CSV table of C-alpha atoms (C1' of nucleotides) in Angstrom, one decimal:
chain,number,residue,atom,x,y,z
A,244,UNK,CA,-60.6,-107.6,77.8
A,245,UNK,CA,-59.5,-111.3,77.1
A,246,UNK,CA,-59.8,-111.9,73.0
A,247,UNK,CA,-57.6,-114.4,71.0
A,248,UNK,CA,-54.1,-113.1,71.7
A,249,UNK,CA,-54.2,-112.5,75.8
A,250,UNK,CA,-56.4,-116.2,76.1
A,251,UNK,CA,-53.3,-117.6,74.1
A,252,UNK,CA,-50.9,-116.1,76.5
A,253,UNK,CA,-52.7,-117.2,79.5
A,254,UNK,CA,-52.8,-120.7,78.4
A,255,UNK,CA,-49.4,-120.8,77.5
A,256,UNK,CA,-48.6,-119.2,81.1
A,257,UNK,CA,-50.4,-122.1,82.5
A,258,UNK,CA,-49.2,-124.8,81.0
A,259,UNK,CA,-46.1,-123.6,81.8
A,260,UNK,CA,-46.5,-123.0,85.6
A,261,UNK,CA,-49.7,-125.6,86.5
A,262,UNK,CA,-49.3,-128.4,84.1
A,263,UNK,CA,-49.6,-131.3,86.6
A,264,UNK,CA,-51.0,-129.5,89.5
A,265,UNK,CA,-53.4,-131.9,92.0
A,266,UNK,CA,-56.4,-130.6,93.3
A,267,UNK,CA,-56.9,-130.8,97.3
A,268,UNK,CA,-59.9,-129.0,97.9
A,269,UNK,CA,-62.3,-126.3,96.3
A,270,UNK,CA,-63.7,-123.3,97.6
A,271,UNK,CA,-66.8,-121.6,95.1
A,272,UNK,CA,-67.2,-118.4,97.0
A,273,UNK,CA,-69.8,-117.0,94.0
A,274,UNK,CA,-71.3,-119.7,92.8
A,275,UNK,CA,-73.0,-118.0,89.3
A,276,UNK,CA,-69.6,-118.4,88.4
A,277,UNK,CA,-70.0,-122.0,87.6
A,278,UNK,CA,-72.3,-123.3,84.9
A,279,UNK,CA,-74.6,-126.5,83.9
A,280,UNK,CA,-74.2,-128.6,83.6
A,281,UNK,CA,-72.8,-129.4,86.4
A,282,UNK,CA,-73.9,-128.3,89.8
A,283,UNK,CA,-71.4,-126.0,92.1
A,284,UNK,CA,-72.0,-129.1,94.9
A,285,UNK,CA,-71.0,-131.4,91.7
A,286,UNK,CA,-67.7,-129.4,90.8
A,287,UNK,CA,-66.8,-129.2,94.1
A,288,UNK,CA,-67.1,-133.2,94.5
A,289,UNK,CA,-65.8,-133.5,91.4
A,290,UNK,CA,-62.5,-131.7,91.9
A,291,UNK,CA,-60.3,-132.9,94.6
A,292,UNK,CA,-57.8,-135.5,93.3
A,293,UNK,CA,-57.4,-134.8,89.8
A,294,UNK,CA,-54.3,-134.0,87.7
A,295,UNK,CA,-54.3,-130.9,85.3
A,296,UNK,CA,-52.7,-132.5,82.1
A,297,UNK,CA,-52.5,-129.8,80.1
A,298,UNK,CA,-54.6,-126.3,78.9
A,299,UNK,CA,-56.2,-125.8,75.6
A,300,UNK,CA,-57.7,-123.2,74.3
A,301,UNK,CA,-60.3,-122.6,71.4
A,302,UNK,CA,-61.3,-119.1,70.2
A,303,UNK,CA,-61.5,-117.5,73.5
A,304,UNK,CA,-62.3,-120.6,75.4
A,305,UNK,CA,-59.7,-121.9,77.8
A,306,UNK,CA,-60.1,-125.9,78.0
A,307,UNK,CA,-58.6,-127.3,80.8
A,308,UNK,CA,-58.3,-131.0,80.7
A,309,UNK,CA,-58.0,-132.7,84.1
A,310,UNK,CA,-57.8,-136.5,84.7
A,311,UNK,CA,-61.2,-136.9,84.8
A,312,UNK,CA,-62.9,-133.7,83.1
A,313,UNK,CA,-63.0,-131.2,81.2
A,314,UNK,CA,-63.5,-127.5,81.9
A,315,UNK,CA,-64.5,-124.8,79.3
A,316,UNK,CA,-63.7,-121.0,81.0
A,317,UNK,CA,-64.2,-118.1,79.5
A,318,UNK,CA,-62.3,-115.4,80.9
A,319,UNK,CA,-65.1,-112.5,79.1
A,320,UNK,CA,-64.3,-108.9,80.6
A,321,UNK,CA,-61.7,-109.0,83.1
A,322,UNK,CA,-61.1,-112.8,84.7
A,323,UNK,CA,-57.7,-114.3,85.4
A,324,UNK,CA,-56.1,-117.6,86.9
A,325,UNK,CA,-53.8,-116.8,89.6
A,326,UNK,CA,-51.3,-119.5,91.4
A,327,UNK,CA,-50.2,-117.8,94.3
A,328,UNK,CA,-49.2,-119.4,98.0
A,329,UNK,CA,-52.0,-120.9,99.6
A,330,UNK,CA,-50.9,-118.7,103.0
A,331,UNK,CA,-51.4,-115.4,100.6
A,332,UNK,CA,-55.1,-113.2,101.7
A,333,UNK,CA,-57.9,-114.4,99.6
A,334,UNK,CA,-58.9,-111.0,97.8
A,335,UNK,CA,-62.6,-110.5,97.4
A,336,UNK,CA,-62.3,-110.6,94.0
A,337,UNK,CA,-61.1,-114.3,93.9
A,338,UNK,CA,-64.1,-116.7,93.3
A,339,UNK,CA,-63.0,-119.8,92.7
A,340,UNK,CA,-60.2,-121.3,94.7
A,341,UNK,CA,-58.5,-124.7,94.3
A,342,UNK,CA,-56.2,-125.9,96.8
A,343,UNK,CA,-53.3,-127.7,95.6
A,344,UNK,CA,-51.3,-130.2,97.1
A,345,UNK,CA,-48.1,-128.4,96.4
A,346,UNK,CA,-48.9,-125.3,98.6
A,347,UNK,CA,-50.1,-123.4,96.2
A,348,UNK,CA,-53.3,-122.2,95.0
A,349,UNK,CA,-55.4,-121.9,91.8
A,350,UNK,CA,-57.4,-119.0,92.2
A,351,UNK,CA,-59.8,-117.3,89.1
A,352,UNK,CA,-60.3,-114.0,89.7
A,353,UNK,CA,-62.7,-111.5,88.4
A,354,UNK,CA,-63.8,-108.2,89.5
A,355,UNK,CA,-67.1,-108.2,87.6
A,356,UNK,CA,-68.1,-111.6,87.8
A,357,UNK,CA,-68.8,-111.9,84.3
A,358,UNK,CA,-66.2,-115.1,83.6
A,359,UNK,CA,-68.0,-118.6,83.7
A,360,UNK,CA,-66.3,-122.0,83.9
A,361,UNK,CA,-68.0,-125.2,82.6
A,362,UNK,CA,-67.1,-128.7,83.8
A,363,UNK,CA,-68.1,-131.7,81.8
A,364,UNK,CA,-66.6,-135.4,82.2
A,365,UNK,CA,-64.1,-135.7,79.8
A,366,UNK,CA,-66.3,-138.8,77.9
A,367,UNK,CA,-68.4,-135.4,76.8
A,368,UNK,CA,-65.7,-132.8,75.7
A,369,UNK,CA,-65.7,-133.6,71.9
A,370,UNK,CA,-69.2,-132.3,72.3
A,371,UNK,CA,-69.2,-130.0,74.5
A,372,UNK,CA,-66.8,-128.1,72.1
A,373,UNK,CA,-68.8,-128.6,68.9
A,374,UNK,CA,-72.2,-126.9,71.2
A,375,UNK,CA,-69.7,-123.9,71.5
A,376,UNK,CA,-70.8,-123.0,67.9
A,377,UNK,CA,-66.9,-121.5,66.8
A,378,UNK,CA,-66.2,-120.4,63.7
A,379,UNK,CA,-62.6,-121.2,62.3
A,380,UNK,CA,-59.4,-119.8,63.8
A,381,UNK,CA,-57.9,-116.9,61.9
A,382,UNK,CA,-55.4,-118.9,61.5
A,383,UNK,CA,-57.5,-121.3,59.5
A,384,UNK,CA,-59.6,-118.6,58.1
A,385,UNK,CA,-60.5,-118.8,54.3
A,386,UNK,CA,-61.8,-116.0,52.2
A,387,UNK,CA,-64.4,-118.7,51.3
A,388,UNK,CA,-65.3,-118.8,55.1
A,389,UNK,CA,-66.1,-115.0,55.3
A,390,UNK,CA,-67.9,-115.1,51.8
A,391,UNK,CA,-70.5,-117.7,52.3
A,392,UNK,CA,-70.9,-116.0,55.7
A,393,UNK,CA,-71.6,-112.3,54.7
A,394,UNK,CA,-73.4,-113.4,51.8
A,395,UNK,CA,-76.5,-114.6,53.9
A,396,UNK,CA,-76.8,-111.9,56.6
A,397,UNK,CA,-78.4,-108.3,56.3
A,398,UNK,CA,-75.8,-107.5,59.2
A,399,UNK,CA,-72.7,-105.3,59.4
A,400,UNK,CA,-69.4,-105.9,59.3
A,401,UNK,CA,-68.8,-105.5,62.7
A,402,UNK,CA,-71.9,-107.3,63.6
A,403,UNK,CA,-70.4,-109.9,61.9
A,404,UNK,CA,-66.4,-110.2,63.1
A,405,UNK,CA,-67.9,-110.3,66.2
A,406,UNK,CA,-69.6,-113.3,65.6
A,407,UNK,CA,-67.9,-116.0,67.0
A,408,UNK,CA,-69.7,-118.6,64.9
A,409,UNK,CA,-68.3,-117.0,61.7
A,410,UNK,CA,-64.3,-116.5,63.1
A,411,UNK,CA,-63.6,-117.2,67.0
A,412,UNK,CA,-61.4,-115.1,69.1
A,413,UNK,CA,-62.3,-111.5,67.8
A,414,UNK,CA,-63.1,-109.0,70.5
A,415,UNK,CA,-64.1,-105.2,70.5
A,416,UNK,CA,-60.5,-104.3,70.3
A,417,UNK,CA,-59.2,-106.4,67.4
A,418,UNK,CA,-62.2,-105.7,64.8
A,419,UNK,CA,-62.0,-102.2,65.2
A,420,UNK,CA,-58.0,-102.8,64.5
A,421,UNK,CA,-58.5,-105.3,62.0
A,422,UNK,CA,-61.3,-102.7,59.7
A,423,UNK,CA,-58.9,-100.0,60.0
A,424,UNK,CA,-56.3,-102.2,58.8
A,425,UNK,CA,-58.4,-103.6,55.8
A,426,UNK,CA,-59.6,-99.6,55.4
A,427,UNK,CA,-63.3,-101.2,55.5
A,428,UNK,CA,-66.3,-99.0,57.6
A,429,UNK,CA,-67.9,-100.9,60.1
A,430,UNK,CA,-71.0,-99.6,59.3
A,431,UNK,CA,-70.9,-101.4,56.2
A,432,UNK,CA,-73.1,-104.8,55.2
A,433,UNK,CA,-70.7,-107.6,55.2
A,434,UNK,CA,-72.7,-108.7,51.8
A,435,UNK,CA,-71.4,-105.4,49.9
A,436,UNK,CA,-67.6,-106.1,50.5
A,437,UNK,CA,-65.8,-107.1,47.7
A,438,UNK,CA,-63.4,-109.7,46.8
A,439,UNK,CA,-60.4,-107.8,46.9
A,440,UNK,CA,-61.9,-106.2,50.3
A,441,UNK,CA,-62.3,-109.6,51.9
A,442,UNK,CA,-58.9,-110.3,51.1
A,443,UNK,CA,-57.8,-107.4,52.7
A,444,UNK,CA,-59.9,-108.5,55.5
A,445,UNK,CA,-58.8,-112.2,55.6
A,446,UNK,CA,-55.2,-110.9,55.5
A,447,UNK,CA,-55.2,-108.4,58.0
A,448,UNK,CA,-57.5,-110.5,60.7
A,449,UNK,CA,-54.5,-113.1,60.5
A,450,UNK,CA,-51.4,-110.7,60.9
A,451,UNK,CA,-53.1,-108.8,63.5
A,452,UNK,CA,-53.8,-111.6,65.4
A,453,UNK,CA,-50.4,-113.1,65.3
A,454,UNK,CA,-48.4,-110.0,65.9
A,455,UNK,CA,-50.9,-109.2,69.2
A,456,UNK,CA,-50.1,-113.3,70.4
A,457,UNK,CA,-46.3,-112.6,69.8
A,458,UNK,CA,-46.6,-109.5,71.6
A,459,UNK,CA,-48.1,-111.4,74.6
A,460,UNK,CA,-51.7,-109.2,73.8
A,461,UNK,CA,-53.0,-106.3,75.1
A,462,UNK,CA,-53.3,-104.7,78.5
A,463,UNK,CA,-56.4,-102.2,78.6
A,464,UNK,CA,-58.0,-101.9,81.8
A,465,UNK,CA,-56.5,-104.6,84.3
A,466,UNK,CA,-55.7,-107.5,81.7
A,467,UNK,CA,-52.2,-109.5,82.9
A,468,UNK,CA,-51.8,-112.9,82.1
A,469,UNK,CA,-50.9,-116.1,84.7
A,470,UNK,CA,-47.9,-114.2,85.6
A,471,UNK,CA,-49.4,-111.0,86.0
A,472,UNK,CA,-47.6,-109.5,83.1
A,473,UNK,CA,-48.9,-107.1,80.9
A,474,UNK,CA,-49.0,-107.4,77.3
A,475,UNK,CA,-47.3,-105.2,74.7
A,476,UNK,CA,-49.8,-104.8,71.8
A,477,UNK,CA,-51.4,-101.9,73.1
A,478,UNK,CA,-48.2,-99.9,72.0
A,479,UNK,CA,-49.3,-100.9,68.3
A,480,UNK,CA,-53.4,-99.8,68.5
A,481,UNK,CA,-54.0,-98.1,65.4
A,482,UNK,CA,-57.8,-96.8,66.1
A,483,UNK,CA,-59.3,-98.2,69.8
A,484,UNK,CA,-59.2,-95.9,72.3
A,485,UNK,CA,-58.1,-93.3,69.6
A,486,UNK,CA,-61.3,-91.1,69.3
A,487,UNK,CA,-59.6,-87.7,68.5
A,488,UNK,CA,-56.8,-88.1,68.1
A,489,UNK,CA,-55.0,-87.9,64.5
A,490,UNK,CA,-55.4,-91.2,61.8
A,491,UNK,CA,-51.8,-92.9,61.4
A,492,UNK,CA,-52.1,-93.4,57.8
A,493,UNK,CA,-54.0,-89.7,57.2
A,494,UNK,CA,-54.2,-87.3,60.0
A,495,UNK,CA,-58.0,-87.2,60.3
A,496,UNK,CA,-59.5,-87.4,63.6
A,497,UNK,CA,-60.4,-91.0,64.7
A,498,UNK,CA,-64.1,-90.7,65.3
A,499,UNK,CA,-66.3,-93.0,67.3
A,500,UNK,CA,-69.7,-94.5,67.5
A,501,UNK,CA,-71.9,-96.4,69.1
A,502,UNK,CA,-72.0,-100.2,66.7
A,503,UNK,CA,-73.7,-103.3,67.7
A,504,UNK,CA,-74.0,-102.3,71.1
A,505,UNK,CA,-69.9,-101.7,71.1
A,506,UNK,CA,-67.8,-98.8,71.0
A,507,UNK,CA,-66.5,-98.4,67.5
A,508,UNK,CA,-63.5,-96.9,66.0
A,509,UNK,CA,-62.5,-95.7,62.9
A,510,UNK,CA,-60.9,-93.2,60.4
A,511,UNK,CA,-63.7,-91.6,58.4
A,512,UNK,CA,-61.5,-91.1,55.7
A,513,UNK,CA,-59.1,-94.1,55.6
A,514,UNK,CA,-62.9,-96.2,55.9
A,515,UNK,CA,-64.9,-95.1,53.4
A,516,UNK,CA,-68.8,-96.0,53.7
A,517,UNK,CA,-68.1,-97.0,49.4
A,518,UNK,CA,-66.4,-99.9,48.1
A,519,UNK,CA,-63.0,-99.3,48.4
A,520,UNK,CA,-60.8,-102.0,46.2
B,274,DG,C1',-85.0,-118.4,61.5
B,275,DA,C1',-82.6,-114.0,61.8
B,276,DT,C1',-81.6,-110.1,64.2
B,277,DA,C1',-81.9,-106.8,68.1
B,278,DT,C1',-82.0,-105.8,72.9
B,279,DC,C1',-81.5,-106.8,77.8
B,280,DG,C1',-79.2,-108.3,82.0
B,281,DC,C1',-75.4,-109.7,84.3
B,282,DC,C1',-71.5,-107.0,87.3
B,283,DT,C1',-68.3,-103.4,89.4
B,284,DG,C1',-65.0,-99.6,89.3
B,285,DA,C1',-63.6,-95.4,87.1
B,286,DA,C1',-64.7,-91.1,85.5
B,287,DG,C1',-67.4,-87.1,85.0
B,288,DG,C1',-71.1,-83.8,86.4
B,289,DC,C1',-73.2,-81.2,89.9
C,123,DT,C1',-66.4,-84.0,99.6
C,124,DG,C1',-70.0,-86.8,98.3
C,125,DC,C1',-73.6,-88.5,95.6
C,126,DC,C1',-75.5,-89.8,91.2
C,127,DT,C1',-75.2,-91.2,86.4
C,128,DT,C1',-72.8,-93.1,82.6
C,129,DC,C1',-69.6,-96.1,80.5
C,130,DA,C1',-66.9,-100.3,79.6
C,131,DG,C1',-68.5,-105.1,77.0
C,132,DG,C1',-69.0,-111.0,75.9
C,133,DC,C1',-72.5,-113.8,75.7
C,134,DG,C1',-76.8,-116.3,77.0
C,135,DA,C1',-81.6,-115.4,77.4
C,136,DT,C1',-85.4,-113.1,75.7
C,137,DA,C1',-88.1,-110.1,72.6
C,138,DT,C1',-89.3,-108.7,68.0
DNA sequence: GATATCGCCTGAAGGC
DNA sequence: TGCCTTCAGGCGATAT
């Protein structure tokens, strides 16, 4: 599932295979994929003529600016841009086709029809971006930022990574990496961490992160980027998609729970419930 | 206002 | 083999 690292690599993919691209004509062949505020007959108006200048991307956000607009995608479980030949069969997983006046095509895919794009006119996007509510990016991440957050919340931890107004770009798979990493129990309220835990935390959100983008991110399921490569980070999971099997660090069985509605992963000994400085 | 839960979606996997 | 249920999960909408 698109978080941080495989959103970086598809934007980087694009840019390097669509920048410039012109629009032709659009097919919307599921329309709930698009999103207010503009209509599906207004995106598809909208569309045909412009230039993509370049892709942006802001927590898990892909921004596409085009000559006149901007959209705001989100990829969420399993959505992808293809560019394949315009002659190549439509799958029925493809939902939103632009036809390009190189030959080509820019096709977002998505087998669960979860992904939504967003256009606005480009006079809008500053907005637009400050409505999306994101926290900073790990890479800007304070331990003052995680303090002032945790102090006024009654959640958990994980609750709380998860929280895209308080860091953007964490998914399922990186907190549960990230705690293990910072040897902090998900299960534990974000108010009761300590200093020296949140700069464990702060510390190992920001190497995570930039090992899994270097690494291109990580294919579970049917992630590939653009180019329908997989990522490489999966090689280095420490705890997702572990349950059983024996903790790197100390040998216990990786148990896991059910956590704010997620599957959650974690050594029971590496993670105590305790403060652990 | 803060927090929890539901619904959107479909394919894979497991049980019978 | 075939049918049914459960699971995966980000986020907006709705409920508490």
């Amino acid at each position: 599932m698109p978080e941080l690292p495989e959103v970086e690599t598809v934007k980087r993919g694009l840019n390097r295979l669509a920048q410039g691209i012109q629009v032709r004509d659009v097919q919307v062949l599921w329309p709930a994929i698009i999103q207010a505020p503009a209509g599906v007959d207004d995106f598809i108006q909208r569309m045909p003529g412009q230039v993509l200048e370049y892709v942006d991307r802001r927590g898990k956000y892909l921004l596409f600016y085009w000559t006149e607009d901007l959209w705001i995608s989100h990829l969420r479980m399993e959505g992808k841009y293809l560019l394949p030949n315009s002659e190549e069969p439509v799958d029925k997983y493809s939902h939103v086709i632009l036809h390009l006046s190189d030959g080509r095509d820019l096709r977002y895919r998505d087998v669960r029809k979860f992904g939504r794009i967003k256009l606005y006119p480009k006079d809008q996007a500053d907005q637009a971006i400050a409505d999306l509510n994101l926290g900073p990016e790990p890479g800007d991440l304070q331990l003052s930022d995680l303090a002032s957050a945790f102090a006024k919340t009654q959640r958990v931890v994980k609750a709380c990574l998860l929280d895209q107004s308080i860091v953007a770009g964490l998914g399922n798979i990186y907190v549960d990496e990230v705690l293990f990493a910072a040897k902090i129990h998900p299960e534990r309220l974000a108010q009761s961490l300590s200093h020296v835990e949140l700069s464990r935390l702060v510390q190992a959100i920001q190497q995570i992160i930039s090992q899994a983008v270097a690494k291109g991110g990580t294919t579970v399921r049917t992630y590939t980027n653009a180019l329908g490569e997989n990522g490489h980070y999966q090689e280095d999971l420490k705890v997702y998609g572990k349950a059983g099997q024996a903790c790197p660090r100390c040998h216990t069985p990786i148990e896991k729970i059910k956590l704010a509605q997620r599957g959650t992963h974690f050594c029971p000994y590496c993670q105590r419930r305790e403060v652990n400085d």
